[in-house]
């Protein structure tokens, strides 16, 4: 059976809402992704008309990419780690600064199956949303059940999309 999308319907349905509602609000968006590796951007670009809303996406998987493309301070990564609210906050602000977006979301985490620790187990994902001209940033850490790598990444992408809703 052929479908209209390579991605799960739950993901594209939420992406459709993000595109539709941001278009209605006249907002441009940007995405800064680490553990999702472009999945959020891929979901958004599955939707016809996304070019009117999505300004750009940054896939900053390495710490160096976070620093070079988004301006994340090495001190933040050294002190708190790449999977920290501080890093997600800096990523989101960097995405707004280095784009034409009105709002940006950032996501960084440990999708597994390896890489976790007692402080930050597999399934730990941090998120932040920054809005141009607004000093207030929404940032949070979530701990998803450490299922498969794909399950963690899907849940992270869904949360990131929800943060982009006006």
PDB file of C-alpha atoms in Angstrom:
ATOM      1  CA  UNK A   1       0.000   0.000   0.000  1.00  0.00           C
ATOM      2  CA  UNK A   2       1.425   3.381  -1.005  1.00  0.00           C
ATOM      3  CA  UNK A   3       1.039   6.326   1.379  1.00  0.00           C
ATOM      4  CA  UNK A   4       1.550  10.047   0.927  1.00  0.00           C
ATOM      5  CA  UNK A   5       4.399  10.136   3.449  1.00  0.00           C
ATOM      6  CA  UNK A   6       7.472   8.200   4.453  1.00  0.00           C
ATOM      7  CA  UNK A   7       6.794   9.191   8.054  1.00  0.00           C
ATOM      8  CA  UNK A   8       4.239   7.981  10.614  1.00  0.00           C
ATOM      9  CA  UNK A   9       0.820   9.614  10.344  1.00  0.00           C
ATOM     10  CA  UNK A  10       0.967  10.846  13.962  1.00  0.00           C
ATOM     11  CA  UNK A  11       4.076  12.861  13.060  1.00  0.00           C
ATOM     12  CA  UNK A  12       2.806  14.290   9.776  1.00  0.00           C
ATOM     13  CA  UNK A  13      -0.588  15.152  11.279  1.00  0.00           C
ATOM     14  CA  UNK A  14       1.076  17.258  13.966  1.00  0.00           C
ATOM     15  CA  UNK A  15       3.448  18.793  11.412  1.00  0.00           C
ATOM     16  CA  UNK A  16       0.410  19.749   9.311  1.00  0.00           C
ATOM     17  CA  UNK A  17      -1.069  21.567  12.328  1.00  0.00           C
ATOM     18  CA  UNK A  18       2.244  23.369  12.931  1.00  0.00           C
ATOM     19  CA  UNK A  19       2.409  24.555   9.320  1.00  0.00           C
ATOM     20  CA  UNK A  20      -1.271  25.533   9.137  1.00  0.00           C
ATOM     21  CA  UNK A  21      -1.397  27.349  12.480  1.00  0.00           C
ATOM     22  CA  UNK A  22       1.916  29.172  12.011  1.00  0.00           C
ATOM     23  CA  UNK A  23       0.902  30.223   8.495  1.00  0.00           C
ATOM     24  CA  UNK A  24      -2.343  31.625   9.910  1.00  0.00           C
ATOM     25  CA  UNK A  25      -0.350  33.478  12.585  1.00  0.00           C
ATOM     26  CA  UNK A  26       2.084  34.802   9.970  1.00  0.00           C
ATOM     27  CA  UNK A  27       5.045  33.215  11.752  1.00  0.00           C
ATOM     28  CA  UNK A  28       8.260  31.787  10.325  1.00  0.00           C
ATOM     29  CA  UNK A  29       9.891  28.931  12.228  1.00  0.00           C
ATOM     30  CA  UNK A  30      13.329  27.353  12.533  1.00  0.00           C
ATOM     31  CA  UNK A  31      14.451  24.066  14.049  1.00  0.00           C
ATOM     32  CA  UNK A  32      17.733  23.135  15.748  1.00  0.00           C
ATOM     33  CA  UNK A  33      18.025  19.355  16.058  1.00  0.00           C
ATOM     34  CA  UNK A  34      20.533  16.997  17.564  1.00  0.00           C
ATOM     35  CA  UNK A  35      19.162  13.573  18.577  1.00  0.00           C
ATOM     36  CA  UNK A  36      16.295  13.795  16.071  1.00  0.00           C
ATOM     37  CA  UNK A  37      18.795  14.277  13.240  1.00  0.00           C
ATOM     38  CA  UNK A  38      16.469  16.262  10.991  1.00  0.00           C
ATOM     39  CA  UNK A  39      13.295  14.286  11.715  1.00  0.00           C
ATOM     40  CA  UNK A  40      11.390  17.412  12.795  1.00  0.00           C
ATOM     41  CA  UNK A  41      12.449  19.254   9.641  1.00  0.00           C
ATOM     42  CA  UNK A  42      11.572  16.206   7.546  1.00  0.00           C
ATOM     43  CA  UNK A  43       8.089  16.068   9.066  1.00  0.00           C
ATOM     44  CA  UNK A  44       7.523  19.766   8.416  1.00  0.00           C
ATOM     45  CA  UNK A  45       8.664  19.515   4.795  1.00  0.00           C
ATOM     46  CA  UNK A  46       6.280  16.617   4.159  1.00  0.00           C
ATOM     47  CA  UNK A  47       3.525  19.242   4.259  1.00  0.00           C
ATOM     48  CA  UNK A  48       2.626  21.186   1.133  1.00  0.00           C
ATOM     49  CA  UNK A  49       3.042  24.874   1.835  1.00  0.00           C
ATOM     50  CA  UNK A  50       5.784  24.365   4.398  1.00  0.00           C
ATOM     51  CA  UNK A  51       8.083  26.707   2.466  1.00  0.00           C
ATOM     52  CA  UNK A  52       5.836  29.589   3.564  1.00  0.00           C
ATOM     53  CA  UNK A  53       6.533  28.783   7.228  1.00  0.00           C
ATOM     54  CA  UNK A  54       9.803  26.852   7.673  1.00  0.00           C
ATOM     55  CA  UNK A  55      12.768  29.192   7.290  1.00  0.00           C
ATOM     56  CA  UNK A  56      15.523  26.669   8.008  1.00  0.00           C
ATOM     57  CA  UNK A  57      16.626  23.698  10.003  1.00  0.00           C
ATOM     58  CA  UNK A  58      19.958  23.103  11.692  1.00  0.00           C
ATOM     59  CA  UNK A  59      21.103  19.535  12.289  1.00  0.00           C
ATOM     60  CA  UNK A  60      23.799  20.062  14.893  1.00  0.00           C
ATOM     61  CA  UNK A  61      24.639  16.546  15.938  1.00  0.00           C
ATOM     62  CA  UNK A  62      28.187  17.231  17.130  1.00  0.00           C
ATOM     63  CA  UNK A  63      29.189  19.659  19.852  1.00  0.00           C
ATOM     64  CA  UNK A  64      31.304  21.482  17.282  1.00  0.00           C
ATOM     65  CA  UNK A  65      28.267  21.971  15.042  1.00  0.00           C
ATOM     66  CA  UNK A  66      26.279  23.377  17.971  1.00  0.00           C
ATOM     67  CA  UNK A  67      29.089  25.873  18.572  1.00  0.00           C
ATOM     68  CA  UNK A  68      29.832  26.755  14.931  1.00  0.00           C
ATOM     69  CA  UNK A  69      26.301  26.942  13.500  1.00  0.00           C
ATOM     70  CA  UNK A  70      24.296  28.086  16.517  1.00  0.00           C
ATOM     71  CA  UNK A  71      26.880  29.906  18.635  1.00  0.00           C
ATOM     72  CA  UNK A  72      26.508  27.627  21.658  1.00  0.00           C
ATOM     73  CA  UNK A  73      29.294  28.481  24.079  1.00  0.00           C
ATOM     74  CA  UNK A  74      31.845  25.711  24.701  1.00  0.00           C
ATOM     75  CA  UNK A  75      31.507  26.609  28.401  1.00  0.00           C
ATOM     76  CA  UNK A  76      27.842  25.529  28.357  1.00  0.00           C
ATOM     77  CA  UNK A  77      28.718  22.159  26.837  1.00  0.00           C
ATOM     78  CA  UNK A  78      31.719  21.671  29.160  1.00  0.00           C
ATOM     79  CA  UNK A  79      29.767  22.638  32.279  1.00  0.00           C
ATOM     80  CA  UNK A  80      26.304  21.209  31.648  1.00  0.00           C
ATOM     81  CA  UNK A  81      26.705  18.873  28.656  1.00  0.00           C
ATOM     82  CA  UNK A  82      25.087  18.824  25.236  1.00  0.00           C
ATOM     83  CA  UNK A  83      22.012  17.186  26.767  1.00  0.00           C
ATOM     84  CA  UNK A  84      21.083  19.973  29.165  1.00  0.00           C
ATOM     85  CA  UNK A  85      18.443  22.652  29.385  1.00  0.00           C
ATOM     86  CA  UNK A  86      21.223  25.245  29.144  1.00  0.00           C
ATOM     87  CA  UNK A  87      22.418  23.782  25.847  1.00  0.00           C
ATOM     88  CA  UNK A  88      18.889  23.511  24.421  1.00  0.00           C
ATOM     89  CA  UNK A  89      18.247  27.124  25.473  1.00  0.00           C
ATOM     90  CA  UNK A  90      21.416  28.257  23.691  1.00  0.00           C
ATOM     91  CA  UNK A  91      20.549  26.182  20.610  1.00  0.00           C
ATOM     92  CA  UNK A  92      17.062  27.698  20.364  1.00  0.00           C
ATOM     93  CA  UNK A  93      18.375  31.234  20.759  1.00  0.00           C
ATOM     94  CA  UNK A  94      21.116  30.524  18.228  1.00  0.00           C
ATOM     95  CA  UNK A  95      18.546  29.246  15.744  1.00  0.00           C
ATOM     96  CA  UNK A  96      16.538  32.473  16.044  1.00  0.00           C
ATOM     97  CA  UNK A  97      19.693  34.590  15.798  1.00  0.00           C
ATOM     98  CA  UNK A  98      21.008  32.730  12.728  1.00  0.00           C
ATOM     99  CA  UNK A  99      17.706  32.653  10.837  1.00  0.00           C
ATOM    100  CA  UNK A 100      14.798  34.806   9.778  1.00  0.00           C
ATOM    101  CA  UNK A 101      12.436  32.852  12.027  1.00  0.00           C
ATOM    102  CA  UNK A 102      10.056  34.355  14.550  1.00  0.00           C
ATOM    103  CA  UNK A 103      10.237  31.246  16.706  1.00  0.00           C
ATOM    104  CA  UNK A 104      12.647  28.326  16.950  1.00  0.00           C
ATOM    105  CA  UNK A 105      12.674  25.032  18.762  1.00  0.00           C
ATOM    106  CA  UNK A 106      15.724  23.033  19.805  1.00  0.00           C
ATOM    107  CA  UNK A 107      16.014  19.379  20.765  1.00  0.00           C
ATOM    108  CA  UNK A 108      18.998  17.429  22.131  1.00  0.00           C
ATOM    109  CA  UNK A 109      19.026  14.074  23.836  1.00  0.00           C
ATOM    110  CA  UNK A 110      20.160  10.506  24.250  1.00  0.00           C
ATOM    111  CA  UNK A 111      18.225   8.217  21.923  1.00  0.00           C
ATOM    112  CA  UNK A 112      20.279   5.106  22.740  1.00  0.00           C
ATOM    113  CA  UNK A 113      20.741   2.279  22.841  1.00  0.00           C
ATOM    114  CA  UNK A 114      24.065   3.402  24.376  1.00  0.00           C
ATOM    115  CA  UNK A 115      25.320   6.743  25.634  1.00  0.00           C
ATOM    116  CA  UNK A 116      23.262   7.122  28.771  1.00  0.00           C
ATOM    117  CA  UNK A 117      24.454   7.553  32.354  1.00  0.00           C
ATOM    118  CA  UNK A 118      22.862   7.407  35.807  1.00  0.00           C
ATOM    119  CA  UNK A 119      22.310  11.195  35.668  1.00  0.00           C
ATOM    120  CA  UNK A 120      21.132  11.196  32.054  1.00  0.00           C
ATOM    121  CA  UNK A 121      19.787   7.776  31.096  1.00  0.00           C
ATOM    122  CA  UNK A 122      18.838   6.762  27.573  1.00  0.00           C
ATOM    123  CA  UNK A 123      15.566   8.508  26.780  1.00  0.00           C
ATOM    124  CA  UNK A 124      16.621  11.841  28.336  1.00  0.00           C
ATOM    125  CA  UNK A 125      15.753  14.645  25.913  1.00  0.00           C
ATOM    126  CA  UNK A 126      15.853  18.408  26.417  1.00  0.00           C
ATOM    127  CA  UNK A 127      13.804  20.966  24.533  1.00  0.00           C
ATOM    128  CA  UNK A 128      13.679  24.733  24.247  1.00  0.00           C
ATOM    129  CA  UNK A 129      11.628  27.273  22.337  1.00  0.00           C
ATOM    130  CA  UNK A 130      12.834  30.812  21.729  1.00  0.00           C
ATOM    131  CA  UNK A 131      10.811  33.628  20.233  1.00  0.00           C
ATOM    132  CA  UNK A 132      12.413  36.611  18.525  1.00  0.00           C
ATOM    133  CA  UNK A 133      12.177  39.730  20.680  1.00  0.00           C
ATOM    134  CA  UNK A 134      11.011  37.799  23.746  1.00  0.00           C
ATOM    135  CA  UNK A 135      13.499  37.154  26.547  1.00  0.00           C
ATOM    136  CA  UNK A 136      11.382  34.338  27.971  1.00  0.00           C
ATOM    137  CA  UNK A 137      12.383  30.881  26.780  1.00  0.00           C
ATOM    138  CA  UNK A 138      10.406  27.704  27.306  1.00  0.00           C
ATOM    139  CA  UNK A 139      12.785  24.891  28.209  1.00  0.00           C
ATOM    140  CA  UNK A 140      12.206  21.444  29.667  1.00  0.00           C
ATOM    141  CA  UNK A 141      13.716  18.018  30.133  1.00  0.00           C
ATOM    142  CA  UNK A 142      11.729  14.872  29.465  1.00  0.00           C
ATOM    143  CA  UNK A 143      12.564  11.267  30.172  1.00  0.00           C
ATOM    144  CA  UNK A 144      11.005   8.909  27.666  1.00  0.00           C
ATOM    145  CA  UNK A 145      10.788   5.197  28.307  1.00  0.00           C
ATOM    146  CA  UNK A 146      13.993   3.821  26.807  1.00  0.00           C
ATOM    147  CA  UNK A 147      12.331   1.769  24.099  1.00  0.00           C
ATOM    148  CA  UNK A 148      13.985   1.570  20.734  1.00  0.00           C
ATOM    149  CA  UNK A 149      16.083   4.407  19.345  1.00  0.00           C
ATOM    150  CA  UNK A 150      13.320   5.076  16.811  1.00  0.00           C
ATOM    151  CA  UNK A 151      10.679   5.348  19.561  1.00  0.00           C
ATOM    152  CA  UNK A 152      12.724   7.886  21.537  1.00  0.00           C
ATOM    153  CA  UNK A 153      13.381   9.954  18.406  1.00  0.00           C
ATOM    154  CA  UNK A 154       9.693   9.890  17.398  1.00  0.00           C
ATOM    155  CA  UNK A 155       8.549  11.002  20.860  1.00  0.00           C
ATOM    156  CA  UNK A 156      11.178  13.765  20.854  1.00  0.00           C
ATOM    157  CA  UNK A 157      10.063  14.972  17.418  1.00  0.00           C
ATOM    158  CA  UNK A 158       6.432  15.088  18.558  1.00  0.00           C
ATOM    159  CA  UNK A 159       7.293  17.226  21.587  1.00  0.00           C
ATOM    160  CA  UNK A 160       9.404  19.561  19.449  1.00  0.00           C
ATOM    161  CA  UNK A 161       6.517  19.999  17.009  1.00  0.00           C
ATOM    162  CA  UNK A 162       4.074  20.708  19.858  1.00  0.00           C
ATOM    163  CA  UNK A 163       6.403  23.488  21.042  1.00  0.00           C
ATOM    164  CA  UNK A 164       6.089  25.128  17.619  1.00  0.00           C
ATOM    165  CA  UNK A 165       2.313  25.496  17.856  1.00  0.00           C
ATOM    166  CA  UNK A 166       1.264  29.148  18.340  1.00  0.00           C
TER     167      UNK A 166
END
